[in-house]
PDB file of N, CA and C in Angstrom:
ATOM      1  N   MET D 189      18.997 -52.893  12.799  1.00  0.00           N
ATOM      2  CA  MET D 189      17.983 -52.382  11.772  1.00  0.00           C
ATOM      3  C   MET D 189      16.944 -51.618  11.981  1.00  0.00           C
ATOM      4  N   LYS D 190      16.414 -51.596  13.287  1.00  0.00           N
ATOM      5  CA  LYS D 190      15.561 -50.319  13.512  1.00  0.00           C
ATOM      6  C   LYS D 190      16.116 -49.071  13.736  1.00  0.00           C
ATOM      7  N   SER D 191      17.504 -48.978  13.996  1.00  0.00           N
ATOM      8  CA  SER D 191      17.878 -47.659  13.742  1.00  0.00           C
ATOM      9  C   SER D 191      18.247 -47.075  12.501  1.00  0.00           C
ATOM     10  N   GLN D 192      18.296 -48.056  11.491  1.00  0.00           N
ATOM     11  CA  GLN D 192      18.415 -47.880  10.133  1.00  0.00           C
ATOM     12  C   GLN D 192      17.233 -47.021   9.567  1.00  0.00           C
ATOM     13  N   SER D 193      16.050 -47.935  10.201  1.00  0.00           N
ATOM     14  CA  SER D 193      14.689 -47.358   9.449  1.00  0.00           C
ATOM     15  C   SER D 193      14.449 -46.038  10.234  1.00  0.00           C
ATOM     16  N   PHE D 194      14.863 -45.962  11.211  1.00  0.00           N
ATOM     17  CA  PHE D 194      14.484 -44.395  12.139  1.00  0.00           C
ATOM     18  C   PHE D 194      14.942 -43.155  11.228  1.00  0.00           C
ATOM     19  N   PHE D 195      16.341 -43.549  10.705  1.00  0.00           N
ATOM     20  CA  PHE D 195      17.380 -42.441  10.137  1.00  0.00           C
ATOM     21  C   PHE D 195      16.801 -42.450   8.655  1.00  0.00           C
ATOM     22  N   ARG D 196      16.021 -43.409   8.322  1.00  0.00           N
ATOM     23  CA  ARG D 196      15.624 -43.368   7.006  1.00  0.00           C
ATOM     24  C   ARG D 196      14.142 -42.570   6.896  1.00  0.00           C
ATOM     25  N   TRP D 197      13.568 -42.442   8.125  1.00  0.00           N
ATOM     26  CA  TRP D 197      12.036 -41.877   7.960  1.00  0.00           C
ATOM     27  C   TRP D 197      12.013 -40.432   8.621  1.00  0.00           C
ATOM     28  N   PHE D 198      13.217 -40.483   9.502  1.00  0.00           N
ATOM     29  CA  PHE D 198      13.375 -39.230  10.477  1.00  0.00           C
ATOM     30  C   PHE D 198      13.252 -37.872   9.420  1.00  0.00           C
ATOM     31  N   PRO D 199      13.945 -37.551   8.382  1.00  0.00           N
ATOM     32  CA  PRO D 199      14.003 -36.351   7.710  1.00  0.00           C
ATOM     33  C   PRO D 199      12.530 -36.152   6.986  1.00  0.00           C
ATOM     34  N   LEU D 200      12.045 -37.388   6.447  1.00  0.00           N
ATOM     35  CA  LEU D 200      10.592 -36.992   5.941  1.00  0.00           C
ATOM     36  C   LEU D 200       9.780 -36.764   6.918  1.00  0.00           C
ATOM     37  N   LEU D 201       9.877 -37.286   8.200  1.00  0.00           N
ATOM     38  CA  LEU D 201       8.844 -36.719   9.391  1.00  0.00           C
ATOM     39  C   LEU D 201       9.046 -35.439   9.575  1.00  0.00           C
ATOM     40  N   CYS D 202      10.397 -35.000   9.518  1.00  0.00           N
ATOM     41  CA  CYS D 202      10.755 -33.557   9.889  1.00  0.00           C
ATOM     42  C   CYS D 202      10.213 -32.658   8.923  1.00  0.00           C
ATOM     43  N   LEU D 203      10.139 -33.046   7.630  1.00  0.00           N
ATOM     44  CA  LEU D 203       9.865 -32.359   6.508  1.00  0.00           C
ATOM     45  C   LEU D 203       8.408 -32.286   6.522  1.00  0.00           C
ATOM     46  N   VAL D 204       7.543 -33.134   6.742  1.00  0.00           N
ATOM     47  CA  VAL D 204       6.011 -33.466   7.138  1.00  0.00           C
ATOM     48  C   VAL D 204       5.741 -32.307   8.168  1.00  0.00           C
ATOM     49  N   LEU D 205       6.440 -32.034   9.188  1.00  0.00           N
ATOM     50  CA  LEU D 205       6.258 -31.202  10.500  1.00  0.00           C
ATOM     51  C   LEU D 205       6.632 -29.743   9.839  1.00  0.00           C
ATOM     52  N   VAL D 206       7.485 -29.697   9.232  1.00  0.00           N
ATOM     53  CA  VAL D 206       7.672 -28.407   8.562  1.00  0.00           C
ATOM     54  C   VAL D 206       6.584 -27.721   7.647  1.00  0.00           C
ATOM     55  N   VAL D 207       6.067 -28.597   6.893  1.00  0.00           N
ATOM     56  CA  VAL D 207       5.052 -28.391   6.099  1.00  0.00           C
ATOM     57  C   VAL D 207       3.695 -28.042   6.892  1.00  0.00           C
ATOM     58  N   ILE D 208       3.448 -28.771   7.740  1.00  0.00           N
ATOM     59  CA  ILE D 208       2.465 -28.686   8.405  1.00  0.00           C
ATOM     60  C   ILE D 208       2.399 -27.335   9.221  1.00  0.00           C
ATOM     61  N   ALA D 209       3.747 -26.851   9.802  1.00  0.00           N
ATOM     62  CA  ALA D 209       3.846 -25.488  10.600  1.00  0.00           C
ATOM     63  C   ALA D 209       3.724 -24.358   9.503  1.00  0.00           C
ATOM     64  N   GLY D 210       4.070 -24.722   8.420  1.00  0.00           N
ATOM     65  CA  GLY D 210       4.167 -23.641   7.159  1.00  0.00           C
ATOM     66  C   GLY D 210       2.779 -23.281   6.819  1.00  0.00           C
ATOM     67  N   VAL D 211       1.900 -24.386   6.877  1.00  0.00           N
ATOM     68  CA  VAL D 211       0.445 -24.196   6.709  1.00  0.00           C
ATOM     69  C   VAL D 211      -0.397 -23.324   7.734  1.00  0.00           C
ATOM     70  N   SER D 212       0.156 -23.990   8.756  1.00  0.00           N
ATOM     71  CA  SER D 212      -0.460 -23.183   9.976  1.00  0.00           C
ATOM     72  C   SER D 212      -0.171 -21.778  10.116  1.00  0.00           C
ATOM     73  N   MET D 213       1.044 -21.482   9.821  1.00  0.00           N
ATOM     74  CA  MET D 213       1.473 -20.069   9.753  1.00  0.00           C
ATOM     75  C   MET D 213       1.001 -19.211   8.760  1.00  0.00           C
ATOM     76  N   GLY D 214       0.660 -19.830   7.780  1.00  0.00           N
ATOM     77  CA  GLY D 214      -0.100 -19.042   6.690  1.00  0.00           C
ATOM     78  C   GLY D 214      -1.346 -18.892   6.744  1.00  0.00           C
ATOM     79  N   GLN D 215      -1.954 -19.579   7.607  1.00  0.00           N
ATOM     80  CA  GLN D 215      -3.463 -19.512   7.915  1.00  0.00           C
ATOM     81  C   GLN D 215      -3.373 -18.353   8.873  1.00  0.00           C
ATOM     82  N   LYS D 216      -2.568 -18.442   9.944  1.00  0.00           N
ATOM     83  CA  LYS D 216      -2.366 -17.420  11.080  1.00  0.00           C
ATOM     84  C   LYS D 216      -2.245 -15.925  10.442  1.00  0.00           C
ATOM     85  N   ASN D 217      -1.061 -15.786   9.453  1.00  0.00           N
ATOM     86  CA  ASN D 217      -0.910 -14.609   8.779  1.00  0.00           C
ATOM     87  C   ASN D 217      -2.124 -13.988   7.912  1.00  0.00           C
ATOM     88  N   SER D 218      -2.535 -15.110   7.540  1.00  0.00           N
ATOM     89  CA  SER D 218      -4.142 -14.469   6.518  1.00  0.00           C
ATOM     90  C   SER D 218      -4.892 -13.682   7.609  1.00  0.00           C
ATOM     91  N   LYS D 219      -5.251 -14.586   8.683  1.00  0.00           N
ATOM     92  CA  LYS D 219      -6.170 -13.763   9.616  1.00  0.00           C
ATOM     93  C   LYS D 219      -5.689 -12.767  10.231  1.00  0.00           C
ATOM     94  N   LEU D 220      -4.439 -12.388  10.560  1.00  0.00           N
ATOM     95  CA  LEU D 220      -3.801 -11.268  10.902  1.00  0.00           C
ATOM     96  C   LEU D 220      -4.063 -10.296  10.107  1.00  0.00           C
ATOM     97  N   THR D 221      -3.617 -10.718   8.692  1.00  0.00           N
ATOM     98  CA  THR D 221      -3.610  -9.661   7.611  1.00  0.00           C
ATOM     99  C   THR D 221      -5.081  -9.126   7.674  1.00  0.00           C
ATOM    100  N   ILE D 222      -6.313  -9.861   7.581  1.00  0.00           N
ATOM    101  CA  ILE D 222      -7.574  -9.357   7.534  1.00  0.00           C
ATOM    102  C   ILE D 222      -7.817  -8.660   8.653  1.00  0.00           C
ATOM    103  N   LYS D 223      -7.292  -8.767   9.924  1.00  0.00           N
ATOM    104  CA  LYS D 223      -7.788  -8.167  11.209  1.00  0.00           C
ATOM    105  C   LYS D 223      -6.884  -6.535  11.046  1.00  0.00           C
ATOM    106  N   ASN D 224      -5.711  -6.946  10.500  1.00  0.00           N
ATOM    107  CA  ASN D 224      -4.746  -5.659  10.470  1.00  0.00           C
ATOM    108  C   ASN D 224      -5.586  -4.536   9.413  1.00  0.00           C
ATOM    109  N   ASN D 225      -6.028  -5.057   8.362  1.00  0.00           N
ATOM    110  CA  ASN D 225      -6.953  -4.330   7.354  1.00  0.00           C
ATOM    111  C   ASN D 225      -8.013  -3.628   7.798  1.00  0.00           C
ATOM    112  N   SER D 226      -8.932  -4.410   8.776  1.00  0.00           N
ATOM    113  CA  SER D 226      -9.848  -3.855   9.574  1.00  0.00           C
ATOM    114  C   SER D 226      -9.485  -2.758  10.288  1.00  0.00           C
ATOM    115  N   LEU D 227      -8.480  -2.826  11.174  1.00  0.00           N
ATOM    116  CA  LEU D 227      -7.799  -1.818  12.001  1.00  0.00           C
ATOM    117  C   LEU D 227      -7.596  -0.637  11.247  1.00  0.00           C
ATOM    118  N   VAL D 228      -6.900  -0.977  10.176  1.00  0.00           N
ATOM    119  CA  VAL D 228      -6.467   0.446   9.381  1.00  0.00           C
ATOM    120  C   VAL D 228      -7.679   1.091   9.004  1.00  0.00           C
ATOM    121  N   LEU D 229      -8.574   0.592   8.412  1.00  0.00           N
ATOM    122  CA  LEU D 229      -9.751   1.386   7.950  1.00  0.00           C
ATOM    123  C   LEU D 229     -10.283   2.033   9.240  1.00  0.00           C
ATOM    124  N   GLN D 230     -10.539   1.198  10.274  1.00  0.00           N
ATOM    125  CA  GLN D 230     -11.171   2.003  11.861  1.00  0.00           C
ATOM    126  C   GLN D 230     -10.254   3.202  11.948  1.00  0.00           C
ATOM    127  N   ASN D 231      -8.765   3.091  11.887  1.00  0.00           N
ATOM    128  CA  ASN D 231      -7.811   4.041  12.096  1.00  0.00           C
ATOM    129  C   ASN D 231      -8.203   5.149  11.286  1.00  0.00           C
ATOM    130  N   ASP D 232      -8.248   4.924   9.867  1.00  0.00           N
ATOM    131  CA  ASP D 232      -8.235   5.941   8.865  1.00  0.00           C
ATOM    132  C   ASP D 232      -9.836   6.714   9.232  1.00  0.00           C
ATOM    133  N   SER D 233     -10.906   6.081   9.530  1.00  0.00           N
ATOM    134  CA  SER D 233     -12.061   6.561   9.832  1.00  0.00           C
ATOM    135  C   SER D 233     -12.114   7.532  11.246  1.00  0.00           C
ATOM    136  N   ILE D 234     -11.378   7.035  12.025  1.00  0.00           N
ATOM    137  CA  ILE D 234     -11.038   8.141  13.467  1.00  0.00           C
ATOM    138  C   ILE D 234     -10.355   8.966  13.011  1.00  0.00           C
ATOM    139  N   LEU D 235      -9.452   9.170  12.213  1.00  0.00           N
ATOM    140  CA  LEU D 235      -8.468  10.193  11.962  1.00  0.00           C
ATOM    141  C   LEU D 235      -9.213  11.280  11.023  1.00  0.00           C
ATOM    142  N   SER D 236     -10.357  10.632  10.066  1.00  0.00           N
ATOM    143  CA  SER D 236     -10.953  11.785   9.441  1.00  0.00           C
ATOM    144  C   SER D 236     -12.004  12.379  10.422  1.00  0.00           C
ATOM    145  N   VAL D 237     -12.463  11.874  11.372  1.00  0.00           N
ATOM    146  CA  VAL D 237     -13.442  12.381  12.188  1.00  0.00           C
ATOM    147  C   VAL D 237     -12.643  13.394  12.945  1.00  0.00           C
ATOM    148  N   ASN D 238     -11.321  12.934  13.448  1.00  0.00           N
ATOM    149  CA  ASN D 238     -10.611  14.027  14.367  1.00  0.00           C
ATOM    150  C   ASN D 238     -10.254  15.299  13.371  1.00  0.00           C
ATOM    151  N   LEU D 239     -10.109  15.059  12.282  1.00  0.00           N
ATOM    152  CA  LEU D 239      -9.557  16.310  11.304  1.00  0.00           C
ATOM    153  C   LEU D 239     -10.831  16.958  11.194  1.00  0.00           C
ATOM    154  N   ARG D 240     -12.018  16.409  10.785  1.00  0.00           N
ATOM    155  CA  ARG D 240     -13.302  17.174  10.809  1.00  0.00           C
ATOM    156  C   ARG D 240     -13.620  18.225  12.191  1.00  0.00           C
ATOM    157  N   LEU D 241     -13.545  17.431  13.255  1.00  0.00           N
ATOM    158  CA  LEU D 241     -13.569  18.113  14.630  1.00  0.00           C
ATOM    159  C   LEU D 241     -12.589  19.338  14.870  1.00  0.00           C
ATOM    160  N   SER D 242     -11.231  19.159  14.498  1.00  0.00           N
ATOM    161  CA  SER D 242     -10.256  19.923  14.425  1.00  0.00           C
ATOM    162  C   SER D 242     -10.686  21.137  13.791  1.00  0.00           C
ATOM    163  N   LYS D 243     -11.203  20.973  12.589  1.00  0.00           N
ATOM    164  CA  LYS D 243     -11.549  22.039  11.749  1.00  0.00           C
ATOM    165  C   LYS D 243     -12.861  22.861  12.202  1.00  0.00           C
ATOM    166  N   GLU D 244     -13.607  21.803  12.885  1.00  0.00           N
ATOM    167  CA  GLU D 244     -15.036  22.744  13.666  1.00  0.00           C
ATOM    168  C   GLU D 244     -14.409  23.559  14.821  1.00  0.00           C
ATOM    169  N   ILE D 245     -13.644  23.028  15.509  1.00  0.00           N
ATOM    170  CA  ILE D 245     -12.995  23.935  16.718  1.00  0.00           C
ATOM    171  C   ILE D 245     -12.337  25.027  16.346  1.00  0.00           C
ATOM    172  N   THR D 246     -11.441  24.916  15.182  1.00  0.00           N
ATOM    173  CA  THR D 246     -11.019  26.195  14.843  1.00  0.00           C
ATOM    174  C   THR D 246     -11.875  27.084  14.533  1.00  0.00           C
ATOM    175  N   LYS D 247     -13.043  26.885  13.840  1.00  0.00           N
ATOM    176  CA  LYS D 247     -13.977  27.742  13.283  1.00  0.00           C
ATOM    177  C   LYS D 247     -14.649  28.142  14.538  1.00  0.00           C
ATOM    178  N   LEU D 248     -15.030  27.567  15.484  1.00  0.00           N
ATOM    179  CA  LEU D 248     -15.554  28.063  16.721  1.00  0.00           C
ATOM    180  C   LEU D 248     -14.652  28.939  17.427  1.00  0.00           C
ATOM    181  N   GLN D 249     -13.414  28.677  17.450  1.00  0.00           N
ATOM    182  CA  GLN D 249     -12.516  29.556  18.081  1.00  0.00           C
ATOM    183  C   GLN D 249     -12.413  30.876  17.386  1.00  0.00           C
ATOM    184  N   SER D 250     -12.420  30.977  16.289  1.00  0.00           N
ATOM    185  CA  SER D 250     -12.362  32.089  15.487  1.00  0.00           C
ATOM    186  C   SER D 250     -13.806  32.855  15.481  1.00  0.00           C
ATOM    187  N   LEU D 251     -14.851  32.246  15.614  1.00  0.00           N
ATOM    188  CA  LEU D 251     -16.125  32.884  15.900  1.00  0.00           C
ATOM    189  C   LEU D 251     -16.264  33.331  17.390  1.00  0.00           C
ATOM    190  N   LEU D 252     -15.626  32.850  18.429  1.00  0.00           N
ATOM    191  CA  LEU D 252     -15.476  33.284  19.764  1.00  0.00           C
ATOM    192  C   LEU D 252     -14.660  34.562  19.698  1.00  0.00           C
ATOM    193  N   ASP D 253     -13.604  34.463  19.143  1.00  0.00           N
ATOM    194  CA  ASP D 253     -12.596  35.530  19.368  1.00  0.00           C
ATOM    195  C   ASP D 253     -13.436  36.750  18.577  1.00  0.00           C
ATOM    196  N   SER D 254     -13.879  36.632  17.437  1.00  0.00           N
ATOM    197  CA  SER D 254     -14.793  37.608  16.715  1.00  0.00           C
ATOM    198  C   SER D 254     -15.747  38.233  17.792  1.00  0.00           C
ATOM    199  N   ILE D 255     -16.687  37.311  18.589  1.00  0.00           N
ATOM    200  CA  ILE D 255     -17.506  37.984  19.343  1.00  0.00           C
ATOM    201  C   ILE D 255     -16.927  38.692  20.713  1.00  0.00           C
ATOM    202  N   ARG D 256     -15.686  38.211  20.955  1.00  0.00           N
ATOM    203  CA  ARG D 256     -14.977  38.922  22.091  1.00  0.00           C
ATOM    204  C   ARG D 256     -14.762  40.149  21.811  1.00  0.00           C
ATOM    205  N   ILE D 257     -14.008  40.223  20.452  1.00  0.00           N
ATOM    206  CA  ILE D 257     -13.454  41.645  19.928  1.00  0.00           C
ATOM    207  C   ILE D 257     -14.655  42.342  19.625  1.00  0.00           C
ATOM    208  N   THR D 258     -15.785  42.069  19.166  1.00  0.00           N
ATOM    209  CA  THR D 258     -17.167  42.751  19.147  1.00  0.00           C
ATOM    210  C   THR D 258     -17.586  43.353  20.316  1.00  0.00           C
ATOM    211  N   ASN D 259     -17.630  42.408  21.294  1.00  0.00           N
ATOM    212  CA  ASN D 259     -18.150  42.917  22.636  1.00  0.00           C
ATOM    213  C   ASN D 259     -17.061  43.838  23.499  1.00  0.00           C
ATOM    214  N   SER D 260     -15.706  43.591  23.162  1.00  0.00           N
ATOM    215  CA  SER D 260     -14.936  44.654  23.836  1.00  0.00           C
ATOM    216  C   SER D 260     -14.989  46.193  23.139  1.00  0.00           C
ATOM    217  N   SER D 261     -15.298  45.932  21.764  1.00  0.00           N
ATOM    218  CA  SER D 261     -15.440  47.289  21.135  1.00  0.00           C
ATOM    219  C   SER D 261     -16.689  47.925  21.570  1.00  0.00           C
ATOM    220  N   ALA D 262     -17.735  47.333  21.565  1.00  0.00           N
ATOM    221  CA  ALA D 262     -18.989  47.787  22.048  1.00  0.00           C
ATOM    222  C   ALA D 262     -18.969  48.345  23.680  1.00  0.00           C
ATOM    223  N   SER D 263     -18.366  47.734  24.360  1.00  0.00           N
ATOM    224  CA  SER D 263     -18.360  47.932  25.753  1.00  0.00           C
ATOM    225  C   SER D 263     -17.402  49.375  25.845  1.00  0.00           C
ATOM    226  N   ARG D 264     -16.401  49.521  24.865  1.00  0.00           N
ATOM    227  CA  ARG D 264     -15.731  50.963  24.811  1.00  0.00           C
ATOM    228  C   ARG D 264     -16.471  52.113  24.183  1.00  0.00           C
ATOM    229  N   LEU D 265     -17.567  51.694  23.453  1.00  0.00           N
ATOM    230  CA  LEU D 265     -18.077  52.839  23.010  1.00  0.00           C
ATOM    231  C   LEU D 265     -19.190  53.198  23.809  1.00  0.00           C
ATOM    232  N   ARG D 266     -19.720  52.466  24.744  1.00  0.00           N
ATOM    233  CA  ARG D 266     -20.950  52.679  25.623  1.00  0.00           C
ATOM    234  C   ARG D 266     -20.713  54.073  26.416  1.00  0.00           C
ATOM    235  N   ILE D 267     -21.793  54.962  26.683  1.00  0.00           N
ATOM    236  CA  ILE D 267     -21.823  56.036  27.046  1.00  0.00           C
ATOM    237  C   ILE D 267     -22.038  55.779  28.804  1.00  0.00           C
ATOM    238  N   PRO D 268     -21.288  55.954  29.664  1.00  0.00           N
ATOM    239  CA  PRO D 268     -21.763  55.858  31.214  1.00  0.00           C
ATOM    240  C   PRO D 268     -22.865  56.590  31.394  1.00  0.00           C
ATOM    241  N   ASN D 269     -23.581  55.901  32.586  1.00  0.00           N
ATOM    242  CA  ASN D 269     -24.811  56.872  32.896  1.00  0.00           C
ATOM    243  C   ASN D 269     -24.420  57.860  33.735  1.00  0.00           C
TER     244      ASN D 269
END
């Protein structure tokens, strides 16, 4: 008699456990999605800063090359004492 009762309630117990696990995983998934979105925004911000810095470095390298060319041209034009 007890074994029949067990087999009758066992599928229901399994179903309840699966529902609880599903709800728990859904909540965890929601938290992870929020955290992921935050990290994506931070990553986009960092990439934007890196792009601006890269452009500034390119400009500064160009300016430095221009100064070097100007200095080397000026040193060739100097008349020695």
